[in-house]
Amino acid sequence: MTGFERTRDLVERVSRCGRTADGVLRLALTEEDRRAREIVVDEMERLGMTVRTDACCNIWGRCEGSGDHPGVVMGSHLDAVPHGGDYDGVLGVAAGLGVVSDILAENPRPRRSLSVVVFTSEESSRFSLSCIGSRAVTGNLSLGDTLRFRDEKGITLLNALHSFGGQPEYLQRDCLAPASYHSYFELHIEQGPVLDWSGEDVGIVEAIAAPTRFMLEIVGQQVHSGACPMNMRHDALTAAAELILAVERAGGEESEFGSVATVGVCQCEPGAMNVVPGRVVLKVDIRGIVEKSIRRVFRAVISRLRAVEKERGVKIALTPYCGDSPVAMDGLLARRIEGVCRQRGVKYRRMPSGAGHDAMYMASLIPSALIFVPCKDGISHNPAESVLWERLRPGYEV
């Protein structure tokens, strides 16, 4: 079996973990995640890799090289958004292992060591914090963070890591040293339509958009919907509606700079037809590759927030989740990938990534490259996420 065939087989086996009629349900640090990890660890061991799990439950498989040169690491994540697809993250892990198998078939002792990493909780779906594993190994996750972030059931990240066999109190011990690896590579579906619609096979990512995320808690007054006159209401949901539109408007005004803004969560209480809502929680995601543009979107939302408070007599509290900066990928690696594409006659383009990836944290310590391959119609974070495997082969080979 070739490495590419191994990649396809491994993706299929992992994607069965948590697969439902409504897509994949494989949140981080759950039983479904554990089963997926066991499949990957088994594949690492079949390749003769030494396997270890660090304090944040990241899995590292390694084949030693013949020299003492810094090694190459590849990887991504296995967790999925609720009702997600088969390929997001999983493809990068599986392709890394496929590449290792191909290289070892040609040379059992390559000059550099080869590693594949499975990062914990790249998706923010469970703990409202993305890229947890890659944050941890690059020194961007503290013990306090593991106490602050929790899931909808109130389980803290700290307790979830402990129950999964992690040791969050030793996060600093397992941080990578700068230049501890020669380079980091991540292969990922684009999650947008550009490559699929253009007919190009490879996207060489130059920069990754940074997310600014926060929660808005809108508190009005819960009253009977039939007995309370319209002019005496302090409806938390109608106030939230204005803010949702304000977020959309602010993102639209900065779209020429590539910025986007989304309200992805709206929780309304008490959620009864005959009750004016007294409390609403919104979770907001602002992203872009131009930092000044991101700040303008944020300021526009805050300005409207203050006005809505006064106009509707509600109180609005903001809880920040993260405010990251856009990250550039390594220019030398990008040029080398471009050279390989030209040599092999692969159609490619340089492009930004609107979605966040573990590569954005690895890039702070290690020269990093993010390679995009097309997904059908650019659909991702959706049960309809799909690929044409022959469209993935050029990116895998590059």
Short mmCIF file of C-alpha atoms in Angstrom, two decimals:
data_model
loop_
_atom_site.label_atom_id
_atom_site.label_comp_id
_atom_site.label_asym_id
_atom_site.label_seq_id
_atom_site.Cartn_x
_atom_site.Cartn_y
_atom_site.Cartn_z
CA MET A 1 0.00 0.00 0.00
CA THR A 2 1.43 3.40 -0.98
CA GLY A 3 1.55 6.29 1.45
CA PHE A 4 -1.26 8.02 -0.41
CA GLU A 5 -3.40 4.90 -0.15
CA ARG A 6 -2.57 4.68 3.56
CA THR A 7 -3.65 8.30 3.92
CA ARG A 8 -7.03 7.64 2.37
CA ASP A 9 -7.56 4.49 4.44
CA LEU A 10 -6.60 6.23 7.69
CA VAL A 11 -8.93 9.17 7.01
CA GLU A 12 -11.80 6.77 6.46
CA ARG A 13 -11.11 4.80 9.64
CA VAL A 14 -10.75 7.90 11.82
CA SER A 15 -13.85 9.54 10.36
CA ARG A 16 -15.98 6.63 11.55
CA CYS A 17 -15.27 7.71 15.13
CA GLY A 18 -18.25 9.83 16.06
CA ARG A 19 -19.89 9.66 12.64
CA THR A 20 -23.67 10.13 12.81
CA ALA A 21 -26.47 10.66 10.31
CA ASP A 22 -25.93 14.40 10.82
CA GLY A 23 -22.16 14.45 10.33
CA VAL A 24 -19.19 13.80 12.60
CA LEU A 25 -19.51 14.47 16.32
CA ARG A 26 -15.99 14.22 17.76
CA LEU A 27 -15.33 16.94 20.29
CA ALA A 28 -11.90 17.19 21.87
CA LEU A 29 -11.07 14.98 24.85
CA THR A 30 -14.16 12.81 24.50
CA GLU A 31 -14.52 9.08 23.99
CA GLU A 32 -14.87 9.59 20.22
CA ASP A 33 -11.62 11.55 20.23
CA ARG A 34 -9.94 8.78 22.23
CA ARG A 35 -10.97 6.14 19.69
CA ALA A 36 -9.63 8.25 16.82
CA ARG A 37 -6.34 8.74 18.65
CA GLU A 38 -5.99 4.99 19.24
CA ILE A 39 -6.29 4.37 15.51
CA VAL A 40 -3.56 6.93 14.78
CA VAL A 41 -1.25 5.64 17.52
CA ASP A 42 -1.62 2.12 16.10
CA GLU A 43 -0.61 3.44 12.68
CA MET A 44 2.41 5.24 14.17
CA GLU A 45 3.55 2.05 15.86
CA ARG A 46 3.09 0.05 12.64
CA LEU A 47 5.53 2.47 11.02
CA GLY A 48 8.04 1.83 13.81
CA MET A 49 7.68 5.29 15.32
CA THR A 50 8.28 5.94 18.99
CA VAL A 51 5.12 7.46 20.46
CA ARG A 52 4.68 9.77 23.41
CA THR A 53 1.88 11.93 24.79
CA ASP A 54 2.76 15.28 26.36
CA ALA A 55 1.19 17.21 29.24
CA CYS A 56 -1.55 18.66 27.00
CA CYS A 57 -2.41 15.25 25.50
CA ASN A 58 -0.71 16.04 22.19
CA ILE A 59 0.53 12.82 20.56
CA TRP A 60 4.02 12.76 19.03
CA GLY A 61 5.24 9.95 16.76
CA ARG A 62 8.91 10.00 15.76
CA CYS A 63 11.27 8.10 13.47
CA GLU A 64 14.92 8.82 14.22
CA GLY A 65 17.16 10.12 11.47
CA SER A 66 20.69 9.07 10.70
CA GLY A 67 22.21 12.39 11.74
CA ASP A 68 21.86 14.95 14.51
CA HIS A 69 20.19 17.56 12.31
CA PRO A 70 16.93 19.09 13.58
CA GLY A 71 14.00 17.02 12.38
CA VAL A 72 10.90 17.72 10.34
CA VAL A 73 7.45 17.55 11.96
CA MET A 74 4.09 17.29 10.23
CA GLY A 75 0.62 17.20 11.69
CA SER A 76 -2.78 18.67 12.48
CA HIS A 77 -5.73 17.63 14.67
CA LEU A 78 -8.45 14.97 14.98
CA ASP A 79 -11.23 16.79 16.85
CA ALA A 80 -14.19 18.04 14.85
CA VAL A 81 -16.85 20.72 15.14
CA PRO A 82 -20.36 19.45 15.98
CA HIS A 83 -21.92 17.94 12.84
CA GLY A 84 -18.68 18.43 10.94
CA GLY A 85 -17.05 16.59 8.06
CA ASP A 86 -14.49 13.83 7.55
CA TYR A 87 -11.42 15.76 6.39
CA ASP A 88 -10.84 18.89 8.49
CA GLY A 89 -7.63 18.25 10.45
CA VAL A 90 -7.72 14.48 9.99
CA LEU A 91 -6.28 14.77 6.48
CA GLY A 92 -3.17 16.56 7.79
CA VAL A 93 -2.43 13.84 10.36
CA ALA A 94 -3.10 11.00 7.93
CA ALA A 95 -1.06 12.62 5.13
CA GLY A 96 1.85 13.15 7.52
CA LEU A 97 1.90 9.44 8.31
CA GLY A 98 1.51 8.57 4.64
CA VAL A 99 4.52 10.75 3.78
CA VAL A 100 6.57 9.08 6.53
CA SER A 101 5.72 5.63 5.13
CA ASP A 102 6.73 6.70 1.60
CA ILE A 103 10.03 8.19 2.78
CA LEU A 104 10.91 5.18 4.91
CA ALA A 105 10.16 2.86 2.00
CA GLU A 106 12.87 4.66 0.02
CA ASN A 107 15.28 5.22 2.90
CA PRO A 108 14.77 3.54 6.30
CA ARG A 109 17.18 6.02 7.92
CA PRO A 110 16.60 9.49 6.43
CA ARG A 111 19.06 12.23 7.33
CA ARG A 112 16.52 14.10 9.45
CA SER A 113 14.15 12.62 11.99
CA LEU A 114 10.51 12.55 10.90
CA SER A 115 7.72 13.33 13.36
CA VAL A 116 3.95 13.51 13.16
CA VAL A 117 1.95 15.35 15.82
CA VAL A 118 -1.74 15.15 16.73
CA PHE A 119 -2.65 18.43 18.41
CA THR A 120 -5.33 18.54 21.09
CA SER A 121 -8.51 20.55 20.53
CA GLU A 122 -7.74 22.70 17.51
CA GLU A 123 -11.43 23.49 17.23
CA SER A 124 -12.97 25.96 19.70
CA SER A 125 -16.24 24.02 19.79
CA ARG A 126 -15.90 22.51 23.24
CA PHE A 127 -13.92 25.02 25.32
CA SER A 128 -14.38 28.27 23.31
CA LEU A 129 -10.62 28.30 22.80
CA SER A 130 -8.93 27.14 19.61
CA CYS A 131 -5.57 25.47 19.00
CA ILE A 132 -5.20 24.38 22.62
CA GLY A 133 -2.48 21.81 21.97
CA SER A 134 -0.33 24.00 19.73
CA ARG A 135 -0.79 26.93 22.11
CA ALA A 136 0.48 24.73 24.92
CA VAL A 137 3.68 23.53 23.25
CA THR A 138 4.59 27.06 22.13
CA GLY A 139 4.11 28.58 25.60
CA ASN A 140 0.79 30.29 24.83
CA LEU A 141 -1.38 28.33 27.28
CA SER A 142 -1.13 28.80 31.05
CA LEU A 143 -2.40 26.70 33.92
CA GLY A 144 -4.77 29.58 34.65
CA ASP A 145 -6.23 29.26 31.16
CA THR A 146 -7.05 25.61 31.81
CA LEU A 147 -9.09 26.71 34.82
CA ARG A 148 -10.77 29.64 33.05
CA PHE A 149 -12.05 27.82 29.98
CA ARG A 150 -14.82 25.28 30.40
CA ASP A 151 -17.39 23.48 28.28
CA GLU A 152 -21.18 23.79 28.31
CA LYS A 153 -21.41 21.23 31.11
CA GLY A 154 -19.09 23.31 33.28
CA ILE A 155 -16.14 20.92 32.92
CA THR A 156 -12.91 22.91 32.99
CA LEU A 157 -10.17 22.31 30.47
CA LEU A 158 -7.98 21.38 33.45
CA ASN A 159 -10.30 18.57 34.53
CA ALA A 160 -10.86 17.38 30.96
CA LEU A 161 -7.09 17.07 30.42
CA HIS A 162 -6.65 15.25 33.71
CA SER A 163 -9.44 12.78 32.92
CA PHE A 164 -7.83 12.12 29.54
CA GLY A 165 -4.46 11.33 31.09
CA GLY A 166 -2.86 14.76 30.68
CA GLN A 167 -0.80 16.70 33.19
CA PRO A 168 -1.71 20.37 32.70
CA GLU A 169 0.35 21.39 35.74
CA TYR A 170 3.43 20.47 33.66
CA LEU A 171 2.56 22.43 30.52
CA GLN A 172 5.72 24.53 30.74
CA ARG A 173 7.88 21.42 30.97
CA ASP A 174 6.72 20.26 27.55
CA CYS A 175 7.12 23.55 25.68
CA LEU A 176 9.21 23.31 22.53
CA ALA A 177 12.50 25.16 22.35
CA PRO A 178 12.92 27.64 19.49
CA ALA A 179 14.22 25.90 16.37
CA SER A 180 13.81 22.49 18.04
CA TYR A 181 12.70 21.26 14.62
CA HIS A 182 13.98 22.22 11.19
CA SER A 183 10.44 22.86 9.95
CA TYR A 184 6.74 22.17 10.46
CA PHE A 185 4.38 21.23 7.61
CA GLU A 186 0.59 21.06 7.73
CA LEU A 187 -1.56 19.85 4.86
CA HIS A 188 -5.20 20.96 5.10
CA ILE A 189 -8.29 21.26 2.98
CA GLU A 190 -8.77 24.90 2.02
CA GLN A 191 -12.22 25.19 3.67
CA GLY A 192 -13.05 27.79 1.03
CA PRO A 193 -13.93 27.61 -2.69
CA VAL A 194 -10.93 29.28 -4.36
CA LEU A 195 -8.90 26.20 -5.31
CA ASP A 196 -11.91 24.10 -6.27
CA TRP A 197 -13.42 26.79 -8.48
CA SER A 198 -10.10 27.86 -10.05
CA GLY A 199 -8.96 24.31 -10.86
CA GLU A 200 -5.69 24.86 -8.99
CA ASP A 201 -4.33 21.97 -6.92
CA VAL A 202 -2.21 23.62 -4.23
CA GLY A 203 -2.54 26.73 -2.11
CA ILE A 204 0.69 27.99 -0.57
CA VAL A 205 -0.45 29.91 2.48
CA GLU A 206 1.42 33.15 3.11
CA ALA A 207 -0.46 34.33 6.23
CA ILE A 208 -3.10 33.02 8.61
CA ALA A 209 -5.92 35.27 9.74
CA ALA A 210 -6.09 35.96 13.45
CA PRO A 211 -9.27 35.45 15.46
CA THR A 212 -10.58 37.98 17.96
CA ARG A 213 -13.27 36.20 19.95
CA PHE A 214 -15.50 37.27 22.79
CA MET A 215 -18.78 36.56 24.52
CA LEU A 216 -21.55 39.12 24.99
CA GLU A 217 -24.03 38.60 27.81
CA ILE A 218 -27.14 40.75 27.35
CA VAL A 219 -29.37 41.07 30.41
CA GLY A 220 -32.78 42.65 30.06
CA GLN A 221 -36.00 41.93 31.95
CA GLN A 222 -37.89 38.65 31.77
CA VAL A 223 -41.66 39.39 31.73
CA HIS A 224 -44.95 37.94 30.45
CA SER A 225 -45.23 38.47 26.71
CA GLY A 226 -48.94 39.12 26.85
CA ALA A 227 -49.11 41.35 29.90
CA CYS A 228 -46.14 43.68 29.40
CA PRO A 229 -46.77 46.64 27.02
CA MET A 230 -44.33 47.06 24.16
CA ASN A 231 -43.07 50.43 25.37
CA MET A 232 -42.15 49.05 28.80
CA ARG A 233 -40.03 46.12 27.67
CA HIS A 234 -36.31 45.50 28.01
CA ASP A 235 -36.09 42.59 25.61
CA ALA A 236 -32.67 40.95 25.66
CA LEU A 237 -33.29 39.13 22.37
CA THR A 238 -34.22 42.18 20.32
CA ALA A 239 -31.14 43.92 21.73
CA ALA A 240 -29.12 40.87 20.69
CA ALA A 241 -30.66 41.05 17.20
CA GLU A 242 -29.33 44.58 16.79
CA LEU A 243 -25.87 43.44 17.86
CA ILE A 244 -25.91 40.47 15.50
CA LEU A 245 -26.64 42.83 12.62
CA ALA A 246 -24.00 45.25 13.91
CA VAL A 247 -21.39 42.47 13.80
CA GLU A 248 -22.37 41.60 10.24
CA ARG A 249 -22.32 45.25 9.19
CA ALA A 250 -18.92 45.91 10.78
CA GLY A 251 -17.41 42.90 9.01
CA GLY A 252 -18.95 43.95 5.71
CA GLU A 253 -17.45 47.44 5.96
CA GLU A 254 -13.97 45.90 6.24
CA SER A 255 -14.41 43.15 3.65
CA GLU A 256 -12.06 44.85 1.19
CA PHE A 257 -9.25 44.07 3.67
CA GLY A 258 -10.29 40.43 3.95
CA SER A 259 -11.86 40.80 7.41
CA VAL A 260 -14.94 38.83 8.43
CA ALA A 261 -17.20 38.88 11.49
CA THR A 262 -19.65 36.26 12.68
CA VAL A 263 -22.03 35.59 15.57
CA GLY A 264 -21.84 31.81 15.78
CA VAL A 265 -23.74 31.23 19.02
CA CYS A 266 -26.99 32.74 20.31
CA GLN A 267 -28.40 31.33 23.55
CA CYS A 268 -31.74 32.76 24.67
CA GLU A 269 -33.30 32.42 28.13
CA PRO A 270 -35.77 31.30 29.25
CA GLY A 271 -36.66 30.18 25.73
CA ALA A 272 -40.45 30.12 26.10
CA MET A 273 -42.86 31.47 23.49
CA ASN A 274 -44.88 33.50 25.97
CA VAL A 275 -41.95 35.08 27.83
CA VAL A 276 -39.98 38.17 26.83
CA PRO A 277 -36.36 36.99 26.92
CA GLY A 278 -34.42 38.23 29.92
CA ARG A 279 -30.94 36.99 29.01
CA VAL A 280 -29.08 36.24 25.80
CA VAL A 281 -25.50 35.07 25.25
CA LEU A 282 -23.77 35.76 21.94
CA LYS A 283 -20.37 34.43 20.90
CA VAL A 284 -18.56 36.55 18.33
CA ASP A 285 -15.71 35.62 15.98
CA ILE A 286 -13.83 38.38 14.11
CA ARG A 287 -10.97 37.43 11.79
CA GLY A 288 -8.61 39.00 9.30
CA ILE A 289 -5.05 39.28 8.09
CA VAL A 290 -4.84 43.08 8.54
CA GLU A 291 -4.57 43.90 12.22
CA LYS A 292 -5.83 47.49 11.92
CA SER A 293 -8.91 46.25 10.09
CA ILE A 294 -9.65 43.71 12.83
CA ARG A 295 -9.44 46.49 15.42
CA ARG A 296 -11.82 48.68 13.41
CA VAL A 297 -14.40 45.88 13.29
CA PHE A 298 -14.09 45.38 17.03
CA ARG A 299 -14.43 49.09 17.78
CA ALA A 300 -17.51 49.36 15.58
CA VAL A 301 -19.18 46.50 17.46
CA ILE A 302 -18.35 48.04 20.83
CA SER A 303 -19.67 51.42 19.74
CA ARG A 304 -23.00 49.90 18.73
CA LEU A 305 -23.04 47.84 21.92
CA ARG A 306 -22.94 50.97 24.09
CA ALA A 307 -25.69 52.59 22.07
CA VAL A 308 -27.95 49.51 22.35
CA GLU A 309 -27.48 49.48 26.13
CA LYS A 310 -28.82 53.03 26.37
CA GLU A 311 -31.57 52.72 23.78
CA ARG A 312 -33.03 49.48 25.11
CA GLY A 313 -32.28 49.71 28.82
CA VAL A 314 -30.27 46.48 28.94
CA LYS A 315 -26.88 45.65 30.42
CA ILE A 316 -24.23 44.06 28.23
CA ALA A 317 -21.08 42.41 29.57
CA LEU A 318 -18.15 41.47 27.33
CA THR A 319 -15.91 38.51 28.16
CA PRO A 320 -12.81 38.24 25.92
CA TYR A 321 -11.67 34.82 24.74
CA CYS A 322 -8.68 35.69 22.57
CA GLY A 323 -7.22 38.50 20.51
CA ASP A 324 -4.50 37.01 18.35
CA SER A 325 -2.42 38.72 15.67
CA PRO A 326 -2.21 37.57 12.04
CA VAL A 327 0.69 35.18 11.47
CA ALA A 328 2.98 35.00 8.44
CA MET A 329 4.22 31.61 7.29
CA ASP A 330 7.92 31.09 6.60
CA GLY A 331 8.90 32.78 3.35
CA LEU A 332 11.78 30.40 2.55
CA LEU A 333 9.61 27.31 2.93
CA ALA A 334 6.91 28.94 0.79
CA ARG A 335 9.47 29.53 -1.98
CA ARG A 336 10.68 25.94 -1.74
CA ILE A 337 7.11 24.63 -2.03
CA GLU A 338 6.57 26.93 -5.00
CA GLY A 339 9.71 25.53 -6.62
CA VAL A 340 8.50 21.96 -6.15
CA CYS A 341 5.12 22.86 -7.68
CA ARG A 342 6.85 24.32 -10.72
CA GLN A 343 9.16 21.31 -11.12
CA ARG A 344 6.22 18.91 -10.98
CA GLY A 345 3.89 21.03 -13.10
CA VAL A 346 1.40 21.43 -10.27
CA LYS A 347 -1.04 24.32 -10.58
CA TYR A 348 -0.79 26.49 -7.47
CA ARG A 349 -1.43 29.88 -6.01
CA ARG A 350 -0.18 31.87 -3.03
CA MET A 351 -3.06 32.77 -0.75
CA PRO A 352 -4.08 33.72 2.80
CA SER A 353 -5.94 31.46 5.20
CA GLY A 354 -9.12 32.88 6.65
CA ALA A 355 -9.36 29.96 9.07
CA GLY A 356 -7.00 29.47 12.00
CA HIS A 357 -4.70 26.45 12.15
CA ASP A 358 -2.13 24.96 14.49
CA ALA A 359 0.56 26.21 12.09
CA MET A 360 -0.05 29.76 13.33
CA TYR A 361 1.31 28.84 16.78
CA MET A 362 4.07 26.55 15.57
CA ALA A 363 5.31 29.41 13.38
CA SER A 364 6.25 31.38 16.50
CA LEU A 365 9.07 28.91 17.23
CA ILE A 366 9.69 26.83 14.11
CA PRO A 367 9.76 27.69 10.38
CA SER A 368 6.28 26.59 9.30
CA ALA A 369 4.40 25.94 6.08
CA LEU A 370 0.68 25.44 5.49
CA ILE A 371 -0.35 23.74 2.24
CA PHE A 372 -3.97 23.85 1.08
CA VAL A 373 -5.68 21.28 -1.11
CA PRO A 374 -9.18 21.70 -2.59
CA CYS A 375 -12.42 20.52 -1.04
CA LYS A 376 -15.59 20.31 -3.09
CA ASP A 377 -17.27 23.73 -3.45
CA GLY A 378 -15.20 24.93 -0.49
CA ILE A 379 -17.70 23.45 1.98
CA SER A 380 -16.27 22.65 5.42
CA HIS A 381 -17.45 22.46 9.04
CA ASN A 382 -20.45 20.74 7.48
CA PRO A 383 -21.56 17.11 6.98
CA ALA A 384 -21.40 17.81 3.23
CA GLU A 385 -17.62 18.37 3.41
CA SER A 386 -16.10 16.21 0.67
CA VAL A 387 -13.04 15.84 -1.55
CA LEU A 388 -12.02 14.31 -4.85
CA TRP A 389 -9.00 12.24 -3.89
CA GLU A 390 -7.26 12.71 -7.21
CA ARG A 391 -7.42 16.48 -6.59
CA LEU A 392 -5.57 15.86 -3.30
CA ARG A 393 -2.76 13.76 -4.77
CA PRO A 394 -0.71 16.72 -6.16
CA GLY A 395 -0.72 18.47 -2.78
CA TYR A 396 0.22 15.24 -1.01
CA GLU A 397 3.11 14.65 -3.40
CA VAL A 398 4.33 18.25 -3.05
#
